[in-house]
PDB file of C-alpha atoms and ligand atoms in Angstrom:
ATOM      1  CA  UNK A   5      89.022 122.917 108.931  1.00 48.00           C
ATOM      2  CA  UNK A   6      89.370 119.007 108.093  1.00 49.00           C
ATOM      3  CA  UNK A   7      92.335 118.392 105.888  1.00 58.00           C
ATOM      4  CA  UNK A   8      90.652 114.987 104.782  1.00 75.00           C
ATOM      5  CA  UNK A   9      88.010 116.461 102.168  1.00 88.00           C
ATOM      6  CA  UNK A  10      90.310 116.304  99.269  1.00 91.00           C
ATOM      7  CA  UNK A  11      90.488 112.454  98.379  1.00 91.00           C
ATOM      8  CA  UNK A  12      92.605 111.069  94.944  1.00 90.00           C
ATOM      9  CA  UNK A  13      91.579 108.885  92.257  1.00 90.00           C
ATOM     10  CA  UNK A  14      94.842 106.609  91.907  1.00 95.00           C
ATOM     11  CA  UNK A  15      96.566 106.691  88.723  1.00 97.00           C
ATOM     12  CA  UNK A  16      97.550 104.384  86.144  1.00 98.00           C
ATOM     13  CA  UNK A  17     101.288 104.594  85.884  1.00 98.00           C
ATOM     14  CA  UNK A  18     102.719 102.977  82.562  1.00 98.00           C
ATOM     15  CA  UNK A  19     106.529 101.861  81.685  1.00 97.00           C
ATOM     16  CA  UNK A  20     107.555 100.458  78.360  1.00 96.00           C
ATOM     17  CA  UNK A  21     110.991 100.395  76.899  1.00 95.00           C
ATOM     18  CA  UNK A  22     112.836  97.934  74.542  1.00 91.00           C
ATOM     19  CA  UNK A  23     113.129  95.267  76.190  1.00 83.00           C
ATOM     20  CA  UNK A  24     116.907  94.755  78.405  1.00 84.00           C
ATOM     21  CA  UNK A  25     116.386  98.908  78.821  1.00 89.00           C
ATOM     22  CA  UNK A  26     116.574  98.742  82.786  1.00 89.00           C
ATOM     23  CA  UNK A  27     112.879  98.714  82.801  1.00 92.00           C
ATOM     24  CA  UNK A  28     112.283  95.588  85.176  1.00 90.00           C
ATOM     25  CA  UNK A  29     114.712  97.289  87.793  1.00 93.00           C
ATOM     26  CA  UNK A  30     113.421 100.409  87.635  1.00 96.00           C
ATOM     27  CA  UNK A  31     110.103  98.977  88.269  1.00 96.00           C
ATOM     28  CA  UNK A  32     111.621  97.022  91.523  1.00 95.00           C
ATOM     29  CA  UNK A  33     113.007  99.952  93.217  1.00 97.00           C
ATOM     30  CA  UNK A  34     109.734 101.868  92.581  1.00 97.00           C
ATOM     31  CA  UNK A  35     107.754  99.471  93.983  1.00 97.00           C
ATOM     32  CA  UNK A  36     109.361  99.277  96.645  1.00 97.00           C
ATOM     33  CA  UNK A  37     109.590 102.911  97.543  1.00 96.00           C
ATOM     34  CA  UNK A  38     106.379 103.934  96.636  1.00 96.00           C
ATOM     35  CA  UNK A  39     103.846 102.597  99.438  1.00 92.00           C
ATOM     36  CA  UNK A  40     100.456 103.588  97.394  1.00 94.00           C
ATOM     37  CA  UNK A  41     101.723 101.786  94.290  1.00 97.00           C
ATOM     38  CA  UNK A  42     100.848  98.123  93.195  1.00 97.00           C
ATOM     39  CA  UNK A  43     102.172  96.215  90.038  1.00 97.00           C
ATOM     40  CA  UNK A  44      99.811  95.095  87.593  1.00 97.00           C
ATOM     41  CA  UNK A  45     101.047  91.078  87.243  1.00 97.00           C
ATOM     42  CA  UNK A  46     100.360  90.288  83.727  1.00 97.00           C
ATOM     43  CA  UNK A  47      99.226  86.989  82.142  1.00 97.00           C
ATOM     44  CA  UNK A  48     100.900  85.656  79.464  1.00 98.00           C
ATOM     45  CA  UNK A  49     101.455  82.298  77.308  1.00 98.00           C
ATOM     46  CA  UNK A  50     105.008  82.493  76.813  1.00 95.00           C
ATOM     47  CA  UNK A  51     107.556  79.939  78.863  1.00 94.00           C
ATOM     48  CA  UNK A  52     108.391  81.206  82.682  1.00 94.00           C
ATOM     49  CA  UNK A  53     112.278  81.940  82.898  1.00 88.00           C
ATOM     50  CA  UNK A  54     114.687  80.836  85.601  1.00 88.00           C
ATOM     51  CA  UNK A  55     114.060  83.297  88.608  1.00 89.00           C
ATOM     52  CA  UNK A  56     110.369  84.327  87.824  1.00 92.00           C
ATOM     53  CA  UNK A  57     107.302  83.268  89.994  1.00 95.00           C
ATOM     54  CA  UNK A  58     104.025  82.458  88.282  1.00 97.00           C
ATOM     55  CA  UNK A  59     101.901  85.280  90.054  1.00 95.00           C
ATOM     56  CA  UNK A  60     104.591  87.637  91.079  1.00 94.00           C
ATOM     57  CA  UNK A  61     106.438  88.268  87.761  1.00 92.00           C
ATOM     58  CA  UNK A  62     103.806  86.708  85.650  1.00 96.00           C
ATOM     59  CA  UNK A  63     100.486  85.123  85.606  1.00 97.00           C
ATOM     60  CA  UNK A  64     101.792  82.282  83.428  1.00 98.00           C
ATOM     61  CA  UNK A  65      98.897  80.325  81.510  1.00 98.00           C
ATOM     62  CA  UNK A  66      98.202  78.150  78.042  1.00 97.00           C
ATOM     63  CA  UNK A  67      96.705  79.831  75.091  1.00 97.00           C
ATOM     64  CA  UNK A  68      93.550  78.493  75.680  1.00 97.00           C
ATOM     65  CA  UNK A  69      93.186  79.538  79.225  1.00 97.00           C
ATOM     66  CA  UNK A  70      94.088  82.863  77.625  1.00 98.00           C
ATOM     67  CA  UNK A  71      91.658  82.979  74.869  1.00 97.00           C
ATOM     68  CA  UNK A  72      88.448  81.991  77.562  1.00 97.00           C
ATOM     69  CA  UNK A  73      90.121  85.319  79.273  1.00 97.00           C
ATOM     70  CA  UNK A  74      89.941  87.127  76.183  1.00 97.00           C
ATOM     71  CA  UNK A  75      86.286  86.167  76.016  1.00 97.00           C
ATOM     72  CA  UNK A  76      85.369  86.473  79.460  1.00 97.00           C
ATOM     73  CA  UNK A  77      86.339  90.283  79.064  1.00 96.00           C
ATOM     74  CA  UNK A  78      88.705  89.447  81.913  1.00 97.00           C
ATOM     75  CA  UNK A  79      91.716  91.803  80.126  1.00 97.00           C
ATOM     76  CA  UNK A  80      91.772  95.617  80.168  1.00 96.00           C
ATOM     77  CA  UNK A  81      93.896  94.997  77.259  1.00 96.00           C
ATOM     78  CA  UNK A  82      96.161  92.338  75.480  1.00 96.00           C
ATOM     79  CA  UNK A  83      98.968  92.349  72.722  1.00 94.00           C
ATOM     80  CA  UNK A  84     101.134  89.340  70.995  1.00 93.00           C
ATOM     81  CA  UNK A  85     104.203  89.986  71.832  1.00 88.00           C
ATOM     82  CA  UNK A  86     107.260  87.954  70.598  1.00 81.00           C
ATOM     83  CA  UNK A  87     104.509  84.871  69.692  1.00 89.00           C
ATOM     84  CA  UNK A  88     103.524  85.033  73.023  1.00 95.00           C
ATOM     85  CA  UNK A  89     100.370  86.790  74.685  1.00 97.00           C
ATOM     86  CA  UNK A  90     100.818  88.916  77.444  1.00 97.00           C
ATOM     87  CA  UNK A  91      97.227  90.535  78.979  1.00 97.00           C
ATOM     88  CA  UNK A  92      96.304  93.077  81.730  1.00 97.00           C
ATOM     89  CA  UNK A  93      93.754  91.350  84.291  1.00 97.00           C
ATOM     90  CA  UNK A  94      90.837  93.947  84.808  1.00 95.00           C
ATOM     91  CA  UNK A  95      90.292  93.513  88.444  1.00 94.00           C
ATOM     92  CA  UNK A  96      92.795  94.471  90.106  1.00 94.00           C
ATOM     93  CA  UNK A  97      92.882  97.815  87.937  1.00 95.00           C
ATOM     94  CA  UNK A  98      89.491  98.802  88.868  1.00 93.00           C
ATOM     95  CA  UNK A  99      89.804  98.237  92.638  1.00 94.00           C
ATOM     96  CA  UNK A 100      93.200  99.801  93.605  1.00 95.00           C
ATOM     97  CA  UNK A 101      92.056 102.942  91.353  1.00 93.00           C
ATOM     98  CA  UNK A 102      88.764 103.359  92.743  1.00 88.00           C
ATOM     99  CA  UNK A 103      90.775 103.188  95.983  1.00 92.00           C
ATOM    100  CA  UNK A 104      92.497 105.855  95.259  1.00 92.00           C
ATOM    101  CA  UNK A 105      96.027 103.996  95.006  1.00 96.00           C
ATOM    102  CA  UNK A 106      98.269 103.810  91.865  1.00 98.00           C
ATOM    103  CA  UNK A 107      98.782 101.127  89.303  1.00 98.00           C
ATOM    104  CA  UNK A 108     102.451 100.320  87.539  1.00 98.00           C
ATOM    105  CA  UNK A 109     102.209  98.603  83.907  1.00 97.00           C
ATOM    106  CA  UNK A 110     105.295  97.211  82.455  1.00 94.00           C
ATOM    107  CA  UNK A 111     103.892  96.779  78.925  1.00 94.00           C
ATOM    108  CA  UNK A 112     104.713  97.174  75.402  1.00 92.00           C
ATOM    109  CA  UNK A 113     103.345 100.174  73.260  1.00 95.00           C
ATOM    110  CA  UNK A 114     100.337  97.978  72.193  1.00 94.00           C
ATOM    111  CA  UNK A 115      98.790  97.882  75.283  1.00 95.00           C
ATOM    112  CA  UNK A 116      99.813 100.959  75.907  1.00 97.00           C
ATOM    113  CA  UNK A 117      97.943 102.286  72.929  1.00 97.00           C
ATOM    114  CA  UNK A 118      94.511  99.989  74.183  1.00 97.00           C
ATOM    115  CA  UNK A 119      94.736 101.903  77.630  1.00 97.00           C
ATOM    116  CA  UNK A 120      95.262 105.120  76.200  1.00 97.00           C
ATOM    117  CA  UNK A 121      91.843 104.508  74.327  1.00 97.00           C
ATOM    118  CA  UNK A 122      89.835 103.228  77.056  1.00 95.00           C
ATOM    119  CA  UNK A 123      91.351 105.338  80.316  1.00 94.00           C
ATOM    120  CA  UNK A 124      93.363 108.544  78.576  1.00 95.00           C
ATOM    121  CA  UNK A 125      92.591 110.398  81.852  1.00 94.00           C
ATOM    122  CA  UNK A 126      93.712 107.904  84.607  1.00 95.00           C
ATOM    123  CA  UNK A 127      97.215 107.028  82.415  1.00 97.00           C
ATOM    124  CA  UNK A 128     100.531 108.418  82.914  1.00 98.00           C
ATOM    125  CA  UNK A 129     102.772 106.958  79.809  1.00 98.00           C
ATOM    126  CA  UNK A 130     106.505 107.428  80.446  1.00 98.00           C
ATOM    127  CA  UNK A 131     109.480 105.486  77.753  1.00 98.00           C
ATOM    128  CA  UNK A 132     112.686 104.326  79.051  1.00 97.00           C
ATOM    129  CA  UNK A 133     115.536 104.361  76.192  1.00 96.00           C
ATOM    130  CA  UNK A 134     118.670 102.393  76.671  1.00 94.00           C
ATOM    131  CA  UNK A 135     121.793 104.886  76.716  1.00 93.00           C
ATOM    132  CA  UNK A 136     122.879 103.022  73.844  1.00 93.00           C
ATOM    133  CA  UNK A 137     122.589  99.696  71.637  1.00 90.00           C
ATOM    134  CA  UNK A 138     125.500  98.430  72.860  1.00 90.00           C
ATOM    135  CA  UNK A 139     124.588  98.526  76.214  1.00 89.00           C
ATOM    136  CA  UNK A 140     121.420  97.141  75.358  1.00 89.00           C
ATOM    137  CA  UNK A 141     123.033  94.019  74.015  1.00 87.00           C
ATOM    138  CA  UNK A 142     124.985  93.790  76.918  1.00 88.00           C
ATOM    139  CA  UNK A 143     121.871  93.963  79.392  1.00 86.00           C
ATOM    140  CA  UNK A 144     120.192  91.326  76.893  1.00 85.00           C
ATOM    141  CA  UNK A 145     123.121  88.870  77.121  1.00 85.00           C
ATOM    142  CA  UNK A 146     123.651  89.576  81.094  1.00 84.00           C
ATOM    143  CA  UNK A 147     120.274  88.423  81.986  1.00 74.00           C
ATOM    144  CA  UNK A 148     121.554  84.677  80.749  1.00 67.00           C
ATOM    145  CA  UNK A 149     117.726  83.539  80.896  1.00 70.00           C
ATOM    146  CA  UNK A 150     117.081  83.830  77.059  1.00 74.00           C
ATOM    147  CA  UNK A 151     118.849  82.014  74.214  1.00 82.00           C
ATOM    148  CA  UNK A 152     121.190  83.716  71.575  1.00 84.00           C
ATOM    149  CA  UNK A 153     118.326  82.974  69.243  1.00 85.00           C
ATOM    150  CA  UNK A 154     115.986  84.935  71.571  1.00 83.00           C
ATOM    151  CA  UNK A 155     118.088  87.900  71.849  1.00 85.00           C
ATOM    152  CA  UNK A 156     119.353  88.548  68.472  1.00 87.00           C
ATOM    153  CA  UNK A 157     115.198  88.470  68.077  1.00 85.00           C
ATOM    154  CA  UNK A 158     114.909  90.984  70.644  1.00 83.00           C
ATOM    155  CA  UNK A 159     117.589  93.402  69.300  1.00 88.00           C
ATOM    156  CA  UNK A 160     115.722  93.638  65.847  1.00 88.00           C
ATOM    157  CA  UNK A 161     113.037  94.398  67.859  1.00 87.00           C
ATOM    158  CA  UNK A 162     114.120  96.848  69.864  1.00 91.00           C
ATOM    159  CA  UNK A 163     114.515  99.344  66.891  1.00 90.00           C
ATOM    160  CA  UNK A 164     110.793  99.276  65.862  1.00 92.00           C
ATOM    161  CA  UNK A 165     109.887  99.288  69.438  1.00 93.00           C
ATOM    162  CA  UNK A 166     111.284 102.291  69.936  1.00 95.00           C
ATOM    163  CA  UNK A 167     110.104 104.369  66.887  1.00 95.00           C
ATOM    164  CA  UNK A 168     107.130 104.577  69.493  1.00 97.00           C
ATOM    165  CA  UNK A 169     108.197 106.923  71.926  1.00 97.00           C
ATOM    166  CA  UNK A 170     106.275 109.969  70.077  1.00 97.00           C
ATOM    167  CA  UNK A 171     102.950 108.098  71.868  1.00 97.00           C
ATOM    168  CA  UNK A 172     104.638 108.670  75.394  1.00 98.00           C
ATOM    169  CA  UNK A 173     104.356 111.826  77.996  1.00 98.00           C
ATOM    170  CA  UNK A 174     107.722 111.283  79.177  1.00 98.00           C
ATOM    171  CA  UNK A 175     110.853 109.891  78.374  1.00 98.00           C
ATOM    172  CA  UNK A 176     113.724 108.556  79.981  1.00 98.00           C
ATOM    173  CA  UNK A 177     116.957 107.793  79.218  1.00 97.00           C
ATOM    174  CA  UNK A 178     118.290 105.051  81.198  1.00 96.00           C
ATOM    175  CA  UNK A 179     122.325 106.304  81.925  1.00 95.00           C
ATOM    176  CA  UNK A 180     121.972 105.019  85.634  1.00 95.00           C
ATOM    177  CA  UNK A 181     119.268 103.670  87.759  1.00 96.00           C
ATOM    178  CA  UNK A 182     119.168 105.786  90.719  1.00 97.00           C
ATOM    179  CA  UNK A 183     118.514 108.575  88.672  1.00 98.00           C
ATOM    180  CA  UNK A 184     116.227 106.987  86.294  1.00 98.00           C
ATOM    181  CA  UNK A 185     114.424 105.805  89.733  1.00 98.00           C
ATOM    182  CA  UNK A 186     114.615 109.021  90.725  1.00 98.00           C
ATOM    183  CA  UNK A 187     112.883 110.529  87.671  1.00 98.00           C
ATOM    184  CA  UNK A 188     110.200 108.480  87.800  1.00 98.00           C
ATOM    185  CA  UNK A 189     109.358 108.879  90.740  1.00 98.00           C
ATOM    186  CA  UNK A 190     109.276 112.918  90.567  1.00 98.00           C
ATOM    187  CA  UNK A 191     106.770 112.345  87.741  1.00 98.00           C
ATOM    188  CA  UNK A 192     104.805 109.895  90.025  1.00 98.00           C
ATOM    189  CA  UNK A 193     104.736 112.621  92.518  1.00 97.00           C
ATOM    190  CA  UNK A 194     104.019 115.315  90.215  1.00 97.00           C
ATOM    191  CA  UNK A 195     101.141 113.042  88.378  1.00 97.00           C
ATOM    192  CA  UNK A 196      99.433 112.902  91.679  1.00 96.00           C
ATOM    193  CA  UNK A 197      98.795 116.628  92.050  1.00 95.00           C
ATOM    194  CA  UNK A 198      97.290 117.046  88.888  1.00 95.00           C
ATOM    195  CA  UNK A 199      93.903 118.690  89.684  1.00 95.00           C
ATOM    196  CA  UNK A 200      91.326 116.224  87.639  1.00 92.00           C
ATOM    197  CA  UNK A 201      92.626 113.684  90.358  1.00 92.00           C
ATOM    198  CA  UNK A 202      92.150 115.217  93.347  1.00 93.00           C
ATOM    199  CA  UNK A 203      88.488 114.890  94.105  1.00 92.00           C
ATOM    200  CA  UNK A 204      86.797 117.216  96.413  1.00 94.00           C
ATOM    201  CA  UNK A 205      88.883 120.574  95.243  1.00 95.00           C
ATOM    202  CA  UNK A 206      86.154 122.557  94.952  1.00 94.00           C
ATOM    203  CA  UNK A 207      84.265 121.901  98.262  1.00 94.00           C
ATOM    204  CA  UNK A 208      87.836 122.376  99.584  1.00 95.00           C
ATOM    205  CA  UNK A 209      87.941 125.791  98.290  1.00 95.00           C
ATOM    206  CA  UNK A 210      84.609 126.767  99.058  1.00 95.00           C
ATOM    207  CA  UNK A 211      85.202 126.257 103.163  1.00 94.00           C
ATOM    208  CA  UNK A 212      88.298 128.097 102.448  1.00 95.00           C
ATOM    209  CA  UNK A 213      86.581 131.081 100.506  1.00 96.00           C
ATOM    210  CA  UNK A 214      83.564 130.792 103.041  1.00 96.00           C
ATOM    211  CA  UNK A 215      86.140 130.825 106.317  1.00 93.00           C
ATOM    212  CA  UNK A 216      85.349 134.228 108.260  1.00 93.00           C
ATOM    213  CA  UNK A 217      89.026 135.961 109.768  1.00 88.00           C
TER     214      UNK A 217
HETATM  215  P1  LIG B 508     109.037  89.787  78.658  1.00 67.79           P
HETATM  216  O1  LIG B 508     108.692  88.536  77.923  1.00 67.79           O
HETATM  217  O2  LIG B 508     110.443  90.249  78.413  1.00 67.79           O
HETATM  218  O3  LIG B 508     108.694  89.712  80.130  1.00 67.79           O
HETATM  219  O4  LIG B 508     108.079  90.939  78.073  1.00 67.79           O
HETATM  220  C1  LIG B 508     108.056  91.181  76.699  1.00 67.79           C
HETATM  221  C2  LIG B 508     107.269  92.445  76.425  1.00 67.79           C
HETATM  222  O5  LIG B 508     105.889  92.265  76.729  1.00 67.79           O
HETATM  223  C3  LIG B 508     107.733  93.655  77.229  1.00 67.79           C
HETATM  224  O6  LIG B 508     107.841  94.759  76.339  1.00 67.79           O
HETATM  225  C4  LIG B 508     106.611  93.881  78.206  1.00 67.79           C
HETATM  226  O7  LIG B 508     106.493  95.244  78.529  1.00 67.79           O
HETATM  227  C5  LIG B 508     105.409  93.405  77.409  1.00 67.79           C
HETATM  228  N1  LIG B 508     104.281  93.063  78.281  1.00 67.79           N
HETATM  229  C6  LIG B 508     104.301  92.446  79.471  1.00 67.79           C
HETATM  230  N2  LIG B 508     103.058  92.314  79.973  1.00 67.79           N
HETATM  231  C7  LIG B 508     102.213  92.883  79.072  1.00 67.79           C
HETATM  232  C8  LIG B 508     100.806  93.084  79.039  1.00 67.79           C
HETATM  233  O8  LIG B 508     100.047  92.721  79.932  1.00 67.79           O
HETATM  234  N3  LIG B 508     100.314  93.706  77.942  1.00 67.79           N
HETATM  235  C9  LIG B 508     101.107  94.141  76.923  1.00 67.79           C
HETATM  236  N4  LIG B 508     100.517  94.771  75.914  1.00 67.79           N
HETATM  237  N5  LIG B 508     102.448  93.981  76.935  1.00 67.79           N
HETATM  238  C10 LIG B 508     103.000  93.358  77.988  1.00 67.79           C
END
């Protein structure tokens, strides 16, 4: 009997957290332990930071580049976040999930909220929470990319960010990111044996019921 007749629709695989909650790394060493996962780069309008790489970390573009986007019905969703716009491209979405590989989203609960609407079936939603707010201060000021402006802005935020982890299937609280890395990717693993996503079950079952011993 072929092994090969159960196939998987990939799965969309969403991380939001405050921001400074360990998210970014967590996403790095995912990405690059997971073989059938690909990042969903983001375009946004806000300023590119020391470090980042217009179409690795960002898709960085003017408001009015974005708004012909928003028209185009280029973005599977889009939020203002911090006075900036930050909006999933549509593409790449559709074709790595038809494909039967998964999709990571490091986006706020907006969009989360938008993809929730459109694709509840396909989306895994997990939160990361800092340990504490100290230690989310600490990340904040760390990073030395943002002003002190910027990340006293962020730290009010991060309280009304995180009322919305009731919206989430999973949470995680970031103590140490090996573990949190770890987590995630048990979920992942879990996620993908979920039996609306393998395709080809019951045909599968069938040869096996229909197999003479
Ligand atoms: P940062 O400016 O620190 O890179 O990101 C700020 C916030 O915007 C983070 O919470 C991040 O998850 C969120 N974000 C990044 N890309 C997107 C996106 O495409 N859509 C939405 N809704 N949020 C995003």
């Amino acid at each position: 009997m072929s092994d090969t007749i159960i196939q998987r629709r990939g799965l969309m695989l969403v991380l939001s957290s405050p921001s400074g909650a360990g998210k970014s790394s967590i996403s790095r060493e995912l990405l690059a332990s997971e073989d059938d996962l690909t990042l969903s780069v983001s375009a946004t309008t806000r300023q590119r930071r020391p470090g980042e790489t217009d179409g690795k970390d960002y898709h960085f573009t003017d408001l009015t580049s974005f708004q012909i986007g928003i028209n185009q019905g280029e973005f599977l969703e889009y939020a203002k976040v911090f006075d900036n716009y930050y909006g999933t491209p549509r593409a790449l979405v559709e074709e790595k999930l038809a494909a039967g590989k998964d999709v990571l989203f490091d986006i706020d609960w907006q969009g989360t909220q938008q993809l929730a609407e459109i694709m509840p079936e396909d989306l895994v939603k997990i939160f990361i929470l800092p340990p504490s707010v100290s230690e989310l201060e600490k990340r904040l000021l760390s990073r030395a990319q943002d002003t002190a402006e910027v990340v006293a802005g962020r730290m009010a935020k991060a309280a009304d960010e995180m009322s919305h982890y009731p919206e989430y299937d999973y949470i995680i609280v970031n103590y140490d990111l090996p573990k949190s890395v770890a987590q995630v990717q048990a979920i992942l693993h879990a996620e993908r044996l979920k039996r609306n996503r393998q395709i080809g079950l019951s045909e599968f079952v069938k040869q096996l019921r229909d197999t003479k011993y």
